[in-house]
C-alpha positions as protocol buffer text, in pm:
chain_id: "A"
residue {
  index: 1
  type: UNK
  ca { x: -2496 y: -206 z: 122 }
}
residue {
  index: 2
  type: UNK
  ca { x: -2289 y: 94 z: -24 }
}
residue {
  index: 3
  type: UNK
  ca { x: -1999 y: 29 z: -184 }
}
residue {
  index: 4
  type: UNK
  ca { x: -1664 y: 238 z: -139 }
}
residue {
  index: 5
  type: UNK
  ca { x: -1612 y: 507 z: -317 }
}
residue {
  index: 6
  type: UNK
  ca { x: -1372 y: 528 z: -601 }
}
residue {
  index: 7
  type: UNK
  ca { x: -1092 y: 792 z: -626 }
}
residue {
  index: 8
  type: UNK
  ca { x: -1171 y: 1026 z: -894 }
}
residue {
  index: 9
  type: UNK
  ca { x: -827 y: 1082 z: -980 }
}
residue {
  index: 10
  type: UNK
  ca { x: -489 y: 887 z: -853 }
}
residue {
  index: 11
  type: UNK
  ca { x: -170 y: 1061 z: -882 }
}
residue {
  index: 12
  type: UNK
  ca { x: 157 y: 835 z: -912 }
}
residue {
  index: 13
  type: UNK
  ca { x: 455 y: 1139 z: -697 }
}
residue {
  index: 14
  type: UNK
  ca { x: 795 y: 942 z: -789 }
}
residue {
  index: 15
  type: UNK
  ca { x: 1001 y: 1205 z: -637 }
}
residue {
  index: 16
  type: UNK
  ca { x: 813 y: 1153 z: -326 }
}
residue {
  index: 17
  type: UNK
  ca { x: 761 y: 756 z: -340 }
}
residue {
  index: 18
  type: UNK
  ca { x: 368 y: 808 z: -294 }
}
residue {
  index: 19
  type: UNK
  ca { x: 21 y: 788 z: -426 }
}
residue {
  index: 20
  type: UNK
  ca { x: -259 y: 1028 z: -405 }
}
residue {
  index: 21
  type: UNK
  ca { x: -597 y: 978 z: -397 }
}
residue {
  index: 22
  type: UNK
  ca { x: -827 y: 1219 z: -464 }
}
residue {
  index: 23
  type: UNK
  ca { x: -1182 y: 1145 z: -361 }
}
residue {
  index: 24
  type: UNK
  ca { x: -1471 y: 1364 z: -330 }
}
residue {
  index: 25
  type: UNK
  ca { x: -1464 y: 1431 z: 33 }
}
residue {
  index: 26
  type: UNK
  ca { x: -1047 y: 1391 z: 104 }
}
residue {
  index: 27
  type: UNK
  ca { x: -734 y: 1373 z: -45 }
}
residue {
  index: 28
  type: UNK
  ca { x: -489 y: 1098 z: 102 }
}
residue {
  index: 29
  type: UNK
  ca { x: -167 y: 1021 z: -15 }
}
residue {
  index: 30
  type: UNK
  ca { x: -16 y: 649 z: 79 }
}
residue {
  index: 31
  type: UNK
  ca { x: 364 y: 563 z: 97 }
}
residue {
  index: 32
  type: UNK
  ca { x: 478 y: 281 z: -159 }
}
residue {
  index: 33
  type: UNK
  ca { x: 671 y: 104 z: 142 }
}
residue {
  index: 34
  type: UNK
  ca { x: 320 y: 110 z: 308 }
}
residue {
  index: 35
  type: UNK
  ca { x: 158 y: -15 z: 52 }
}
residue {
  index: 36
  type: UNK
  ca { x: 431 y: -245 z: -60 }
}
residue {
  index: 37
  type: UNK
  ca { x: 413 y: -400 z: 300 }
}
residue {
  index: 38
  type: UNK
  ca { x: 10 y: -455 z: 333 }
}
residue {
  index: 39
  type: UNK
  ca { x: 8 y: -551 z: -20 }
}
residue {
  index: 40
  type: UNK
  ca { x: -286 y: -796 z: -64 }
}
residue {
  index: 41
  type: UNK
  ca { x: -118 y: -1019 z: -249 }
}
residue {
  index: 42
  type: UNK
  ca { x: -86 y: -1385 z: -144 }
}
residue {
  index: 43
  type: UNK
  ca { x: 326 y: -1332 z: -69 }
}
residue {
  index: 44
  type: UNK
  ca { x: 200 y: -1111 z: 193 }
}
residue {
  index: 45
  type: UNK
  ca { x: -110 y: -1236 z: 316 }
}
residue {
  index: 46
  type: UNK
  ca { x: 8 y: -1565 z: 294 }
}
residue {
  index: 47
  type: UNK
  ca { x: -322 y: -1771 z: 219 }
}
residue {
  index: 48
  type: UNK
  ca { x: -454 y: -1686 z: 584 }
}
residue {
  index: 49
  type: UNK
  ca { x: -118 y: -1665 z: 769 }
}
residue {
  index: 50
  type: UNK
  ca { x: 40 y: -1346 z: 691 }
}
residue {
  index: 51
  type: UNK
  ca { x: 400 y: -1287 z: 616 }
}
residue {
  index: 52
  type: UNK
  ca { x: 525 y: -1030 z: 807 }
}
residue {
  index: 53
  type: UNK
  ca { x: 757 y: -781 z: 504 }
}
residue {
  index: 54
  type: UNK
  ca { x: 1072 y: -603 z: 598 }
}
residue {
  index: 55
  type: UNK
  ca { x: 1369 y: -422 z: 446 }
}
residue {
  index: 56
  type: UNK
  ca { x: 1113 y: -240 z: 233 }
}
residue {
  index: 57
  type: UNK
  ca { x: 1248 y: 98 z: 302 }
}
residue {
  index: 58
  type: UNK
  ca { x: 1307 y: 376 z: 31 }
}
residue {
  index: 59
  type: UNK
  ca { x: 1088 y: 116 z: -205 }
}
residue {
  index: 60
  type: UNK
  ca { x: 919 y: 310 z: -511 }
}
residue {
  index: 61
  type: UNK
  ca { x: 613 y: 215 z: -713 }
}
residue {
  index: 62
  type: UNK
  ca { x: 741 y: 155 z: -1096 }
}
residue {
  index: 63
  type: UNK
  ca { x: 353 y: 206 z: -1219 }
}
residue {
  index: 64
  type: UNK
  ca { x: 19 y: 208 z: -1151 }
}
residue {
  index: 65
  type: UNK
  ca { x: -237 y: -24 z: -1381 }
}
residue {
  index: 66
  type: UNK
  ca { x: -637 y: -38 z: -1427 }
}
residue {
  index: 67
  type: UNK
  ca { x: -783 y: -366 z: -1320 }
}
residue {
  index: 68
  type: UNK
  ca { x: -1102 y: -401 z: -1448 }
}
residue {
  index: 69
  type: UNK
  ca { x: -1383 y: -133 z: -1257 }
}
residue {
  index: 70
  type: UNK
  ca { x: -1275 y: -254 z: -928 }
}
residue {
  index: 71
  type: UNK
  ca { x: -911 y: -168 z: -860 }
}
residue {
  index: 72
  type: UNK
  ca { x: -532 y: -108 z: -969 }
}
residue {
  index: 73
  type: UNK
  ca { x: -206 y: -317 z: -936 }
}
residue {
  index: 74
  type: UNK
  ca { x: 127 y: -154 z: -869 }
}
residue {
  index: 75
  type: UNK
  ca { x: 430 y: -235 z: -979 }
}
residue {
  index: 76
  type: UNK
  ca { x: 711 y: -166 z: -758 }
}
residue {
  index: 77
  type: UNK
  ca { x: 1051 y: -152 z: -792 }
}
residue {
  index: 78
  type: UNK
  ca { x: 1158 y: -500 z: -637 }
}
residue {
  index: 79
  type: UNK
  ca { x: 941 y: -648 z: -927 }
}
residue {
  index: 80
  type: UNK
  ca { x: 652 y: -704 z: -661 }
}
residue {
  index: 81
  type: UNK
  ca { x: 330 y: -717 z: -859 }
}
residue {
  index: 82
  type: UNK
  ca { x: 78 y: -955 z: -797 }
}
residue {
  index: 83
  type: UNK
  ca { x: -152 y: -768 z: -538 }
}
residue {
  index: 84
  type: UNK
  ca { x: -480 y: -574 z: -684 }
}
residue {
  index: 85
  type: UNK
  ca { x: -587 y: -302 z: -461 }
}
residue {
  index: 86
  type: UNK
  ca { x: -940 y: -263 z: -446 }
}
residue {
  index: 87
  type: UNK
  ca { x: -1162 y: 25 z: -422 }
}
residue {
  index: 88
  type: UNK
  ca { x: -1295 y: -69 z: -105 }
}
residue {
  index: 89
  type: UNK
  ca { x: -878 y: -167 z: 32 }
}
residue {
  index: 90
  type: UNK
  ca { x: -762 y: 172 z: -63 }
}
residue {
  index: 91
  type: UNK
  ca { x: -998 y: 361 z: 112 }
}
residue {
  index: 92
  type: UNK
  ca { x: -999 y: 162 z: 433 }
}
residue {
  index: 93
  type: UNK
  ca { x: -606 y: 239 z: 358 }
}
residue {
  index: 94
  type: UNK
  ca { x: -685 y: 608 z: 369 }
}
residue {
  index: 95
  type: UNK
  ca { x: -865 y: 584 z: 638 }
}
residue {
  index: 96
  type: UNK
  ca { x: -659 y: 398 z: 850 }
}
residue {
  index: 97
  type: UNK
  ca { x: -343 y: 428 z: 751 }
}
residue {
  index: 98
  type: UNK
  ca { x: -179 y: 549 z: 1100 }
}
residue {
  index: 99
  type: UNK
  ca { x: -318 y: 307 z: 1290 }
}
residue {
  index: 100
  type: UNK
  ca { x: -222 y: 30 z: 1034 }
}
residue {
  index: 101
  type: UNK
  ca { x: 129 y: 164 z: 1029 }
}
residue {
  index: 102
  type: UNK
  ca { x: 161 y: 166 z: 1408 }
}
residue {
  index: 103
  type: UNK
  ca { x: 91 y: -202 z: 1407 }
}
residue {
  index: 104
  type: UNK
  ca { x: 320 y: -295 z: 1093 }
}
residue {
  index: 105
  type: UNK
  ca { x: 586 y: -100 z: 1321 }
}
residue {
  index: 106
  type: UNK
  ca { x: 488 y: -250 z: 1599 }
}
residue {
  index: 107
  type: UNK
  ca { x: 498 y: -638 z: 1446 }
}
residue {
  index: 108
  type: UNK
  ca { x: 876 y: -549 z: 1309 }
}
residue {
  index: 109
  type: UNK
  ca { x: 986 y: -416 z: 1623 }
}
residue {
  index: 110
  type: UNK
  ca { x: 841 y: -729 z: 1796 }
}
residue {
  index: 111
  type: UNK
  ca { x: 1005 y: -987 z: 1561 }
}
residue {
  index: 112
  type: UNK
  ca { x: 1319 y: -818 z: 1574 }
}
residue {
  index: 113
  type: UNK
  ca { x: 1348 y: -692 z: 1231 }
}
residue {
  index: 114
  type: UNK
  ca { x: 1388 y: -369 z: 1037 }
}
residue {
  index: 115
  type: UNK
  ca { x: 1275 y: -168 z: 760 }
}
residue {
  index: 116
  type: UNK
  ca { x: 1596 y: -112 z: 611 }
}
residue {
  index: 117
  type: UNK
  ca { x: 1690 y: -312 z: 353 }
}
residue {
  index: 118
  type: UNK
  ca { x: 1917 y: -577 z: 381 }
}
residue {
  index: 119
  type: UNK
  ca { x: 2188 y: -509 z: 50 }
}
């Protein structure tokens, strides 16, 4: 079994609410609302029953920490913190990331809610 590759470097672009990852064969950037909303943390995955996140929009990633070899954790700015992103998460991320935002879209427009946030 081969394990996923790790990005050789990860840019944090605050003016542009993303992060890059630069691998050896690509270069992908991911939104911090997408990543904010398929967190894997257990407020969105919900222990097996996912919790579907909205009002995310214009949401910013405060910072970007090392866990161990196998991932980071992101802090973003409505104090979210608790999901590690894992090597093998970020990539499928990258390499999926249209067709996971279609569904997230796709979920909100079916439960009737929005990605603006609610103030």
């Amino acid at each position: 079994m081969t394990s996923a590759p790790v990005p050789r470097q990860i840019k944090l672009r605050q003016a542009s609410a993303c992060l890059e990852l630069h691998y050896d064969d690509q270069v992908t950037e991911l939104d911090a609302e997408f990543l904010r909303v398929h967190s894997p943390s257990a407020e969105v995955t919900g222990h097996g029953k996912p919790v579907l996140q909205f009002g995310k929009q214009g949401i910013t990633i405060k910072a970007v920490e090392a866990v161990g070899n196998y991932g980071i954790k992101l802090v973003f700015s409505d104090s979210h913190d608790t999901g590690i992103f894992t090597w093998p998460l970020l990539r499928k991320f990258s390499e999926e990331r249209d067709a996971l935002w279609q569904a997230y879209l796709d979920k909100l427009d079916r439960a009737g809610l929005s990605r603006e946030p609610e103030y």
